[in-house]
mmCIF file of C-alpha atoms and ligand atoms in Angstrom:
data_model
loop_
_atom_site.group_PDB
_atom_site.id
_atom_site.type_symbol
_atom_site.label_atom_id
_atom_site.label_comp_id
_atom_site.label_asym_id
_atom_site.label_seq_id
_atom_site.Cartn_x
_atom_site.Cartn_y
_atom_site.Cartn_z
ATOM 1 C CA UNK A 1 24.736 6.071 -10.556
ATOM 2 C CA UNK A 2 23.182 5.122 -7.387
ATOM 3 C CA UNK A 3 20.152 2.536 -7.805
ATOM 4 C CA UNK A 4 16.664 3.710 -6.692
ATOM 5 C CA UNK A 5 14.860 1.724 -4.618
ATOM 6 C CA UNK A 6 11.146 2.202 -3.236
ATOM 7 C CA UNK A 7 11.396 1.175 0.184
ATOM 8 C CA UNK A 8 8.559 3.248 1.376
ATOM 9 C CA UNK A 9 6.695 6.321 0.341
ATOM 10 C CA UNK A 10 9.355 8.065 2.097
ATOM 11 C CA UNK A 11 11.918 6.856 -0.780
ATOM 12 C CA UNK A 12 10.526 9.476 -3.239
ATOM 13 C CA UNK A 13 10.122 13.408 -2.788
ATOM 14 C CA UNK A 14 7.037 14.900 -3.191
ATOM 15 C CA UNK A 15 7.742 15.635 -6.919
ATOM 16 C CA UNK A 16 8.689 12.248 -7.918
ATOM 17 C CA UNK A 17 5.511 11.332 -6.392
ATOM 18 C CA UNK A 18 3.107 13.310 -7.985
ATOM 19 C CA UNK A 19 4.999 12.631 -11.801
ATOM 20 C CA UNK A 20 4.186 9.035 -10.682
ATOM 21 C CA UNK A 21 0.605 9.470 -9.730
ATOM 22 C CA UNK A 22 0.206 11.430 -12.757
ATOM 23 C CA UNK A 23 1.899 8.904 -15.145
ATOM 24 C CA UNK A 24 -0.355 6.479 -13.220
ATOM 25 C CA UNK A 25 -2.924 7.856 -14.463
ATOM 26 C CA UNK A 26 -1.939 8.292 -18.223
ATOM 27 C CA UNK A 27 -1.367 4.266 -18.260
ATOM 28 C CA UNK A 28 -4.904 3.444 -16.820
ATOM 29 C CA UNK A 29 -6.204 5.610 -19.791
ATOM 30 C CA UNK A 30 -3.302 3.573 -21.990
ATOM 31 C CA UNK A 31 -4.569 0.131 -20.660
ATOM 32 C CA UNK A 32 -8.783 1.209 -21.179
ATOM 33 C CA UNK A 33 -7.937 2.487 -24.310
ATOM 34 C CA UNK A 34 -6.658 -1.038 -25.691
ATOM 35 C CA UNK A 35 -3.059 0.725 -26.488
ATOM 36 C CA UNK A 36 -0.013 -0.748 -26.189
ATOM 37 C CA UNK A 37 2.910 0.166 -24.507
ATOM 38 C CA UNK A 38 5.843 -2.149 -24.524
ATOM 39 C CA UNK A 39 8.920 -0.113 -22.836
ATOM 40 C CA UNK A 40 9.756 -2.631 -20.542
ATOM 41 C CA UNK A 41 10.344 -5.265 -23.467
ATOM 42 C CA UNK A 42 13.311 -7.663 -22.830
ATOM 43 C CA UNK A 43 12.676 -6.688 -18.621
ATOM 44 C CA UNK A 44 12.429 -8.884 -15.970
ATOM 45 C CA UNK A 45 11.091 -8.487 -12.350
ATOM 46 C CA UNK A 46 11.497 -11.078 -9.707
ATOM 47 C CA UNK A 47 9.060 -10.964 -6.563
ATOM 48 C CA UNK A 48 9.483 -12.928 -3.929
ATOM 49 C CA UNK A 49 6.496 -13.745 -1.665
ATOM 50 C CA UNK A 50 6.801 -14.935 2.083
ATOM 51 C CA UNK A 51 3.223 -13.634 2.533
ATOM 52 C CA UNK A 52 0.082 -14.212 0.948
ATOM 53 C CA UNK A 53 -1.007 -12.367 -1.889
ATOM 54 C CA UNK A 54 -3.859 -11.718 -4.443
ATOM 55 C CA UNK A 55 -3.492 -7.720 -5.558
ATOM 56 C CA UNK A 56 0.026 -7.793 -5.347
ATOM 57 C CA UNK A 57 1.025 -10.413 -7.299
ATOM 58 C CA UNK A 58 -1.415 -10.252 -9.987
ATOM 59 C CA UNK A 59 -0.802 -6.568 -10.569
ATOM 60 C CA UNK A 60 3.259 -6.980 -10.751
ATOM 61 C CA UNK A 61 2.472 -9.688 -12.798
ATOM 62 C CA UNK A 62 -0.175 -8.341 -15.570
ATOM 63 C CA UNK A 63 1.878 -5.152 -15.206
ATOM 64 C CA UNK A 64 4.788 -6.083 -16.581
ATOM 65 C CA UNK A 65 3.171 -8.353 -18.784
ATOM 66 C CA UNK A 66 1.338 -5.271 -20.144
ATOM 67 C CA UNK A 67 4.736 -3.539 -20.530
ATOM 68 C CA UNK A 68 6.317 -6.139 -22.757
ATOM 69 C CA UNK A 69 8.019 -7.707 -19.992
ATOM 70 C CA UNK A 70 8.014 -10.677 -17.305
ATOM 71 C CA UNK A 71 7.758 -11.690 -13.940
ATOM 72 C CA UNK A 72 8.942 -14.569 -12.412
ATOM 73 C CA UNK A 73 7.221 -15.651 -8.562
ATOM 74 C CA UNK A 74 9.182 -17.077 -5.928
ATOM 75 C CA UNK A 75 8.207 -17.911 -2.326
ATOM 76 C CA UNK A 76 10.389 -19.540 0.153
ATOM 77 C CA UNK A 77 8.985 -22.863 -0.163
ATOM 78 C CA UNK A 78 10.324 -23.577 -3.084
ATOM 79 C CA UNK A 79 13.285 -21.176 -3.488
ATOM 80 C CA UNK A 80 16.665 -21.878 -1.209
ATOM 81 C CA UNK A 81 15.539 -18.540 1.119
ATOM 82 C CA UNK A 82 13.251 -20.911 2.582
ATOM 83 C CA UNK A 83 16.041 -23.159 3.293
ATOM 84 C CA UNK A 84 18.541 -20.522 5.231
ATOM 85 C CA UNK A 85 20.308 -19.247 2.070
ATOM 86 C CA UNK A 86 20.924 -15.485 3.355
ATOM 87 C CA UNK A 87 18.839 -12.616 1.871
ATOM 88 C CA UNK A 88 22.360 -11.094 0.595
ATOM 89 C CA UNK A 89 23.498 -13.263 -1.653
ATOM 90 C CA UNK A 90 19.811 -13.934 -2.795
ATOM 91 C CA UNK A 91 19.495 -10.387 -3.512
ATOM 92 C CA UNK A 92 23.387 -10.618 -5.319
ATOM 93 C CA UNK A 93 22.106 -13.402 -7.347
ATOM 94 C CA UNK A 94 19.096 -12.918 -8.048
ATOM 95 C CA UNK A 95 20.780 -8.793 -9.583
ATOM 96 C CA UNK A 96 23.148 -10.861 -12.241
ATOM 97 C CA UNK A 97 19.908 -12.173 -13.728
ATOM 98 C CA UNK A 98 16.384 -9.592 -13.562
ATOM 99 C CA UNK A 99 15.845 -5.801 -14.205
ATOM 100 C CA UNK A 100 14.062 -5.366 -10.675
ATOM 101 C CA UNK A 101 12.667 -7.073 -7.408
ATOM 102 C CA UNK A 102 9.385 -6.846 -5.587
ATOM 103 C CA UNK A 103 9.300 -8.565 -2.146
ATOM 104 C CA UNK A 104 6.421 -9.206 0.056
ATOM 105 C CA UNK A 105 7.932 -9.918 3.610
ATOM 106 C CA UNK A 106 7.295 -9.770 7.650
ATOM 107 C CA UNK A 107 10.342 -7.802 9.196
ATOM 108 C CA UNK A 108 10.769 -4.917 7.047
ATOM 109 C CA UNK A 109 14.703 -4.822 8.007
ATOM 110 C CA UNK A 110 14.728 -7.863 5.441
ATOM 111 C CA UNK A 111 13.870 -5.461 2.359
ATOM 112 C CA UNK A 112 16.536 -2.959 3.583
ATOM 113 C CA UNK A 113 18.919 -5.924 3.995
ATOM 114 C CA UNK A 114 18.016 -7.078 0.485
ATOM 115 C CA UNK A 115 18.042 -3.736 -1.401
ATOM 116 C CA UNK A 116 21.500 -2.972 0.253
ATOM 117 C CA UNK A 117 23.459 -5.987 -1.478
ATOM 118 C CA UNK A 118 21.034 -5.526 -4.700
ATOM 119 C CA UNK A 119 22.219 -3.828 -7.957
ATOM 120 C CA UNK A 120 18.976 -3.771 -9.438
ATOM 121 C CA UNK A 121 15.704 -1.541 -7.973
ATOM 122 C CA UNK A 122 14.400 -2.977 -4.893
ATOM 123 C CA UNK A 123 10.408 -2.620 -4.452
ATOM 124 C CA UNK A 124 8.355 -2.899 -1.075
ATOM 125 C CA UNK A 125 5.813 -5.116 -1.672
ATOM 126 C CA UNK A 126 4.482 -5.139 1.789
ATOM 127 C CA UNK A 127 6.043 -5.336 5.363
ATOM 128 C CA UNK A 128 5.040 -5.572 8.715
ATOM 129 C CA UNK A 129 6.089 -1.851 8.884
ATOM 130 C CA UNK A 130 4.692 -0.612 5.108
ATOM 131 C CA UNK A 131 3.128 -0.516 2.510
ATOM 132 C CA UNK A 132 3.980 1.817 0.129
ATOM 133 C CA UNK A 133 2.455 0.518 -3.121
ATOM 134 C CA UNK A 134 -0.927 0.599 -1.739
ATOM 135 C CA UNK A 135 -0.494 3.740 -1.161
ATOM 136 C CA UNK A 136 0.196 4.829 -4.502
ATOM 137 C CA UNK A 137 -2.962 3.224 -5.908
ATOM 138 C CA UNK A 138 -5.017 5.226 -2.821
ATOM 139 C CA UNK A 139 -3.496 8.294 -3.663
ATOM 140 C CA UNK A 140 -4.487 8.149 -7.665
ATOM 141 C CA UNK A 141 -7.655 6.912 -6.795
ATOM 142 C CA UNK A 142 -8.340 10.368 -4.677
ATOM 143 C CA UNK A 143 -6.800 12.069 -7.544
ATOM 144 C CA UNK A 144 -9.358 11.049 -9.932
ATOM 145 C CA UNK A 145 -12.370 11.578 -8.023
ATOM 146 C CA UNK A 146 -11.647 14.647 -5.697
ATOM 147 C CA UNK A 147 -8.030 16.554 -7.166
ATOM 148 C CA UNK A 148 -5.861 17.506 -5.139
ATOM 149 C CA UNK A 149 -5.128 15.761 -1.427
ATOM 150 C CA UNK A 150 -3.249 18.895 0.065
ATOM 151 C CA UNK A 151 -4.931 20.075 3.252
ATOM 152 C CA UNK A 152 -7.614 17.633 3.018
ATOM 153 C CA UNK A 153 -8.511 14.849 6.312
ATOM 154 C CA UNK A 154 -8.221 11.529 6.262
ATOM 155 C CA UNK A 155 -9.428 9.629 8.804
ATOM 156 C CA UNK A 156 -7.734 5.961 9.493
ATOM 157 C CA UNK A 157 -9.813 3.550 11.355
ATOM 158 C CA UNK A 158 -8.389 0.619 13.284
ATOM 159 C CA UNK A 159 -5.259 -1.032 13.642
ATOM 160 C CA UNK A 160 -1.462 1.389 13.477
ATOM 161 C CA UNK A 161 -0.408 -1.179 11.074
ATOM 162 C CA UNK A 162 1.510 -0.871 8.112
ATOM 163 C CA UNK A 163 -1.389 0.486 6.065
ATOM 164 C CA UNK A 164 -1.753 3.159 8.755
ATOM 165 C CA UNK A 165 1.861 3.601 8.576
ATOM 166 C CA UNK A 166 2.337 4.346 4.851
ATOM 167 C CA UNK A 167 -0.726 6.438 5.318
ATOM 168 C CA UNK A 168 1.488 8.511 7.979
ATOM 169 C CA UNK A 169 3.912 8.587 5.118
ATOM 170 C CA UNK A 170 1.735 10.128 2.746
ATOM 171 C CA UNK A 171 0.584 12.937 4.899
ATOM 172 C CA UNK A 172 4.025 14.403 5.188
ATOM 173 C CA UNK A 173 4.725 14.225 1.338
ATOM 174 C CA UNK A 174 1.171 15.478 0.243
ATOM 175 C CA UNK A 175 0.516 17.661 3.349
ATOM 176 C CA UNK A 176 -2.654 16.568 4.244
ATOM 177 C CA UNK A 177 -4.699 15.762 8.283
ATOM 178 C CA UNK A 178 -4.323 11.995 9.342
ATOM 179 C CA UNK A 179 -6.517 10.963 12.184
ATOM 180 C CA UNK A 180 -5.652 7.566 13.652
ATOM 181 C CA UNK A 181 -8.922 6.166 15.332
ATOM 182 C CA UNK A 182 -7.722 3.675 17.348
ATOM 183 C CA UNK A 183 -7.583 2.369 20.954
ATOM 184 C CA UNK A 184 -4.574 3.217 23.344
ATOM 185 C CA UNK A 185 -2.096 0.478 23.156
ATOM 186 C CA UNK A 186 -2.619 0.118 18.818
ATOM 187 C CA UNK A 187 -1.097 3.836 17.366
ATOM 188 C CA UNK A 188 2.043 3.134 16.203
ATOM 189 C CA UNK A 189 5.303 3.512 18.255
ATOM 190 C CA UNK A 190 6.641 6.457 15.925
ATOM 191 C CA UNK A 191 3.465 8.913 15.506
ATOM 192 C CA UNK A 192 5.679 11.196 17.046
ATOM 193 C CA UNK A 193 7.985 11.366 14.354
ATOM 194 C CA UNK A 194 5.034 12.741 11.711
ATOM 195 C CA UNK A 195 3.350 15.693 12.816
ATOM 196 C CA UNK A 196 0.642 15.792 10.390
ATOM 197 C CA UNK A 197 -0.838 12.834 11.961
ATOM 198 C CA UNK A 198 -2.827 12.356 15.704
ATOM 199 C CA UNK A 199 -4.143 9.699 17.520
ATOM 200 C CA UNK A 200 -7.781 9.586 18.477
ATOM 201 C CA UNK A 201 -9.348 7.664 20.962
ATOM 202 C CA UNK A 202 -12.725 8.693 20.479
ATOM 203 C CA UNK A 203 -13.939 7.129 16.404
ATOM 204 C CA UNK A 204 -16.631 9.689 16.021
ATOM 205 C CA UNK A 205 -13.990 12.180 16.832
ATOM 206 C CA UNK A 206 -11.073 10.966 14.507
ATOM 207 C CA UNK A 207 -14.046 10.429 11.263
ATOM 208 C CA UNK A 208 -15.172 13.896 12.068
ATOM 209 C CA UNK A 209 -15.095 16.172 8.848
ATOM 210 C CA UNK A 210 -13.556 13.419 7.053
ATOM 211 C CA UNK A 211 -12.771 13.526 3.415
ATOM 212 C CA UNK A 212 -11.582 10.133 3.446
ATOM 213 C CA UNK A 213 -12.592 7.102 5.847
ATOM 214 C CA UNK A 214 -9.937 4.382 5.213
ATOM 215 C CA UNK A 215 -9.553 1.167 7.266
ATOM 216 C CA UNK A 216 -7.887 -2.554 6.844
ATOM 217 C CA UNK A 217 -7.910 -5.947 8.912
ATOM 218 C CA UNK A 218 -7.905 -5.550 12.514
ATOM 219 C CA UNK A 219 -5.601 -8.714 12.388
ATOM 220 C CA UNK A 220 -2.687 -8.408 9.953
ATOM 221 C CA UNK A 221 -0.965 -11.823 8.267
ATOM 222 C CA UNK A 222 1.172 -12.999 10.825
ATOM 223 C CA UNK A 223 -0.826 -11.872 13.544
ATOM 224 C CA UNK A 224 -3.745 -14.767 13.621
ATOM 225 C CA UNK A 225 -3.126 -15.844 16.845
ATOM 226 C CA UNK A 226 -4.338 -12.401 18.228
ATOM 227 C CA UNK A 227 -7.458 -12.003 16.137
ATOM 228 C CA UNK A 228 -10.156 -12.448 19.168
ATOM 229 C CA UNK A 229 -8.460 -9.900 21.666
ATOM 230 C CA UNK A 230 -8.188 -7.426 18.650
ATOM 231 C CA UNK A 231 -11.546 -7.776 17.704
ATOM 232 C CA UNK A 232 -12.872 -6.856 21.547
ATOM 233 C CA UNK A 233 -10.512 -3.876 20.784
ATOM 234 C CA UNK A 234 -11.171 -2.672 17.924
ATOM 235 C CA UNK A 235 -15.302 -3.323 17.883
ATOM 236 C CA UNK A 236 -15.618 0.232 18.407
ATOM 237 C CA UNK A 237 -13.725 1.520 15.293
ATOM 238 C CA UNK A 238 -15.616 -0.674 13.017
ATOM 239 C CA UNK A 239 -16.246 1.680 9.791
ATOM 240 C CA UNK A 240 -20.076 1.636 9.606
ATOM 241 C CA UNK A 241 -23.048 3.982 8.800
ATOM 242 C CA UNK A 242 -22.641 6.379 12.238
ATOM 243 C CA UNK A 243 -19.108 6.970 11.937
ATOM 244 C CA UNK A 244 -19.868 7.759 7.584
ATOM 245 C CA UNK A 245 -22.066 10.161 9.042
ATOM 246 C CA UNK A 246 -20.091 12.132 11.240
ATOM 247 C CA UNK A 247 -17.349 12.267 8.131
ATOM 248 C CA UNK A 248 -17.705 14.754 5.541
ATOM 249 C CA UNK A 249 -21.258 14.188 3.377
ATOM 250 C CA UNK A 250 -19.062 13.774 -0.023
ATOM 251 C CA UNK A 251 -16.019 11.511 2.061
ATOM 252 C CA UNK A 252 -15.187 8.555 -0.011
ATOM 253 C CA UNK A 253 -14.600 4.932 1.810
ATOM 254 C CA UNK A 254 -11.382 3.219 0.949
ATOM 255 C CA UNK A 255 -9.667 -0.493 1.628
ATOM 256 C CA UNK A 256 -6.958 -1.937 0.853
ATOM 257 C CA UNK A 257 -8.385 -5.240 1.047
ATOM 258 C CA UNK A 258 -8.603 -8.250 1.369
ATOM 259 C CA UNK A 259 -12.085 -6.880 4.070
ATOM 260 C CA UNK A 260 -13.517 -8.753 6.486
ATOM 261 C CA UNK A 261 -17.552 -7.500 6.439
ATOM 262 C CA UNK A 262 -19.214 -7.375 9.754
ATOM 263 C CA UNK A 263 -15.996 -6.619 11.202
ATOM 264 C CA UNK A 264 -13.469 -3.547 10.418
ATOM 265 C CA UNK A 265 -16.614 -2.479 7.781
ATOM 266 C CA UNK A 266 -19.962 -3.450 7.565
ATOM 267 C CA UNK A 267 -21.191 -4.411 3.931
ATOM 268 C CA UNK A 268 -23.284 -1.574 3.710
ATOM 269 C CA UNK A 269 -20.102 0.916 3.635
ATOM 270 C CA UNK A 270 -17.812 -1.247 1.880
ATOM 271 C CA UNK A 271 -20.924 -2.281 -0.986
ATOM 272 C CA UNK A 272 -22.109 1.176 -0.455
ATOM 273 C CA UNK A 273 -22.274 4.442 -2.735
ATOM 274 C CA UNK A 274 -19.179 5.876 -1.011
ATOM 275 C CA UNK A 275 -17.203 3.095 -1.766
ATOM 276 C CA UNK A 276 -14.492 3.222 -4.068
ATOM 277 C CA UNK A 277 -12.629 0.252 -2.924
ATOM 278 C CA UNK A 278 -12.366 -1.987 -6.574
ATOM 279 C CA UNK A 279 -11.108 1.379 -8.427
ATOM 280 C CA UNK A 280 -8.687 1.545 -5.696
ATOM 281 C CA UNK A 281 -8.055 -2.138 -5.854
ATOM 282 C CA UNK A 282 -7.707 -2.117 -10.007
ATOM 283 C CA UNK A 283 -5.399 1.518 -9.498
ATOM 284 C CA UNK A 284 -2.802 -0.552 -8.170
ATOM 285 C CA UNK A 285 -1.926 -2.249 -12.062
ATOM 286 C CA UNK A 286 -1.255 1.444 -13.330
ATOM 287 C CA UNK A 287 0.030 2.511 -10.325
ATOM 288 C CA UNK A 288 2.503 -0.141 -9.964
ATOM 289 C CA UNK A 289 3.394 -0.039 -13.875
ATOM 290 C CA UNK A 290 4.104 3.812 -13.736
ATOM 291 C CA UNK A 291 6.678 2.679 -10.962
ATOM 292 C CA UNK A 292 8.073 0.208 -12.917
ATOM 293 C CA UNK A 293 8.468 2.133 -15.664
ATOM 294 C CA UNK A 294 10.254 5.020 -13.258
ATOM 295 C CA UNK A 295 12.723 2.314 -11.660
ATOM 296 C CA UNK A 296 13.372 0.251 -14.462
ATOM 297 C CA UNK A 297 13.327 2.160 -17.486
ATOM 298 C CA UNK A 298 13.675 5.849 -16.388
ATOM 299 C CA UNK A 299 11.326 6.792 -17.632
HETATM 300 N N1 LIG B 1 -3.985 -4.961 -0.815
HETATM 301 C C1 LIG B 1 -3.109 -5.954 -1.027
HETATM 302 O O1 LIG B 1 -1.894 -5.801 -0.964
HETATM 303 O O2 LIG B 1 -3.702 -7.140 -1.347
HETATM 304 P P1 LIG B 1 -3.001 -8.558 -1.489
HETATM 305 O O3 LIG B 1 -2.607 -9.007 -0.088
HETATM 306 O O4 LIG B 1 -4.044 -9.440 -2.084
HETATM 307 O O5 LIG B 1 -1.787 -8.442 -2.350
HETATM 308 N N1 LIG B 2 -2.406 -4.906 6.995
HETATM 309 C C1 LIG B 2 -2.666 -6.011 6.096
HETATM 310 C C2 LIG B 2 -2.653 -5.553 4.685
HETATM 311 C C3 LIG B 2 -2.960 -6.616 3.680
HETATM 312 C C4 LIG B 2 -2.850 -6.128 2.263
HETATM 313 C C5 LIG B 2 -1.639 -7.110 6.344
HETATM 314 O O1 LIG B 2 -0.465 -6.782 6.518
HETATM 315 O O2 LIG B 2 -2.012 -8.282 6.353
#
């Protein structure tokens, strides 16, 4: 049997991904109900961080706690991938000895490299090209307040980052509208490739009739050496009041944070009523653990 990996959102079909978001959802009610659910007892996942991390590594972390198993961290200064030993034969090792792998990296060629010389499930815990996790946790958290996502608008404001990216990713499986708001010179390179997504130029324009406003950093990790000439750029695509307004009256506000206030959202948006940014944030324990249960389990 061929091992599953999650790679991004593109790695499951559109069935696998609403049994997940649905099974999400059963394990928040699991984990506010005080029950427990052990079925990953005896498991081990190993995540490897070259990038900061707050969400990521505490949900992995409580989550398998939470399913009766562990999780060990590793980051390169103080593992041997920081000293040159090749991703290959970290990802042969490291498949004699845990159930699964998470890895947080820059060049998202280095999870496909990994996954292809693993044994064990392979998860994307952020790239420079995805981030497919997130996504999950965005996608319950529409769920539960609004249904279904088919043939709804999303509007993405700011940077064609990774974010934006998995967003792209999401359109195609859940058929929904993705406007990109952002400046010429910041859409991603491969739009083309996913025709239920468009660039526009004009904010007002890409919020317009917006179910969902969503945005993220202007400046992504690894890129702090650009963050004054993308803030002149992306100024205008700041989520705040005016461009609420011109989205739908019931649209909901999401971030994958960490946010920067004052700059891709003003305080009043991200602190406001539409807000639903630490659901979203919390969504990404039981989104994660219905994953883990998927890849590691079977379940
Ligand atoms: N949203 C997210 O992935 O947050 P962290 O960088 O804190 O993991
Ligand atoms: N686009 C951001 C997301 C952080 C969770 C980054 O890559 O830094």
């Amino acid at each position: 049997m061929t091992t599953r990996h999650f790679l991004t959102l593109a790695d499951l079909s559109t069935e696998e991904l609403e049994q997940l978001l649905r099974r999400a959802a059963e394990l928040r009610a699991v984990q506010h109900n005080g029950d427990i659910h052990e079925p990953l007892r005896g498991k081990v996942l190993g995540m490897i961080f070259e990038k900061s991390s707050t969400r990521t590594r505490v949900s992995f972390e409580a989550g398998m706690a939470q399913l009766g198993g562990h999780a060990i961290f590793l980051s390169p200064r103080d593992s041997q991938l920081g000293r040159g030993e090749p991703i290959e034969d970290t990802a042969r090792v490291l498949s004699g000895m845990v159930d699964a792998v998470m890895i947080r990296t820059f060049a998202h060629e280095n999870v496909e490299r990994f996954a292809s010389a693993a044994t064990v499930p392979v998860i994307n815990g952020l790239t420079d090209d995805h981030h497919p996790c997130q996504l999950l946790a965005d996608l319950q958290t529409w769920q539960a307040h609004r249904g279904e996502i088919a043939g709804r608008r999303v509007a993405w404001m700011g940077d064609g980052n990774n974010m934006c990216r998995s967003w792209m990713q999401a359109a195609e499986r859940m058929d929904f509208d993705l406007n990109i708001g952002c400046p010429d010179g910041y859409a991603p390179d491969d739009l083309s490739e996913y025709p239920r997504s468009r660039h526009c130029v004009d904010p007002l324009q890409a919020s317009e009739g917006a179910d969902v406003v969503v945005t993220d950093v202007w400046a992504s990790m690894g890129m702090e050496d650009e963050q004054a000439e993308r803030v002149r750029a992306f100024e205008p695509y700041q989520v705040n009041a005016r461009v609420m307004q011109a989205a739908d009256d019931r649209a909901i506000f999401m971030h994958c944070l960490p946010a920067h206030r004052g700059e891709e959202v003003t305080a009043e948006v991200i602190d406001g009523p539409q807000s639903v940014v630490w659901e979203e944030a919390e969504n990404r324990l039981h989104a994660q653990k219905a994953l883990l249960e998927w890849l590691i389990a079977g379940a």
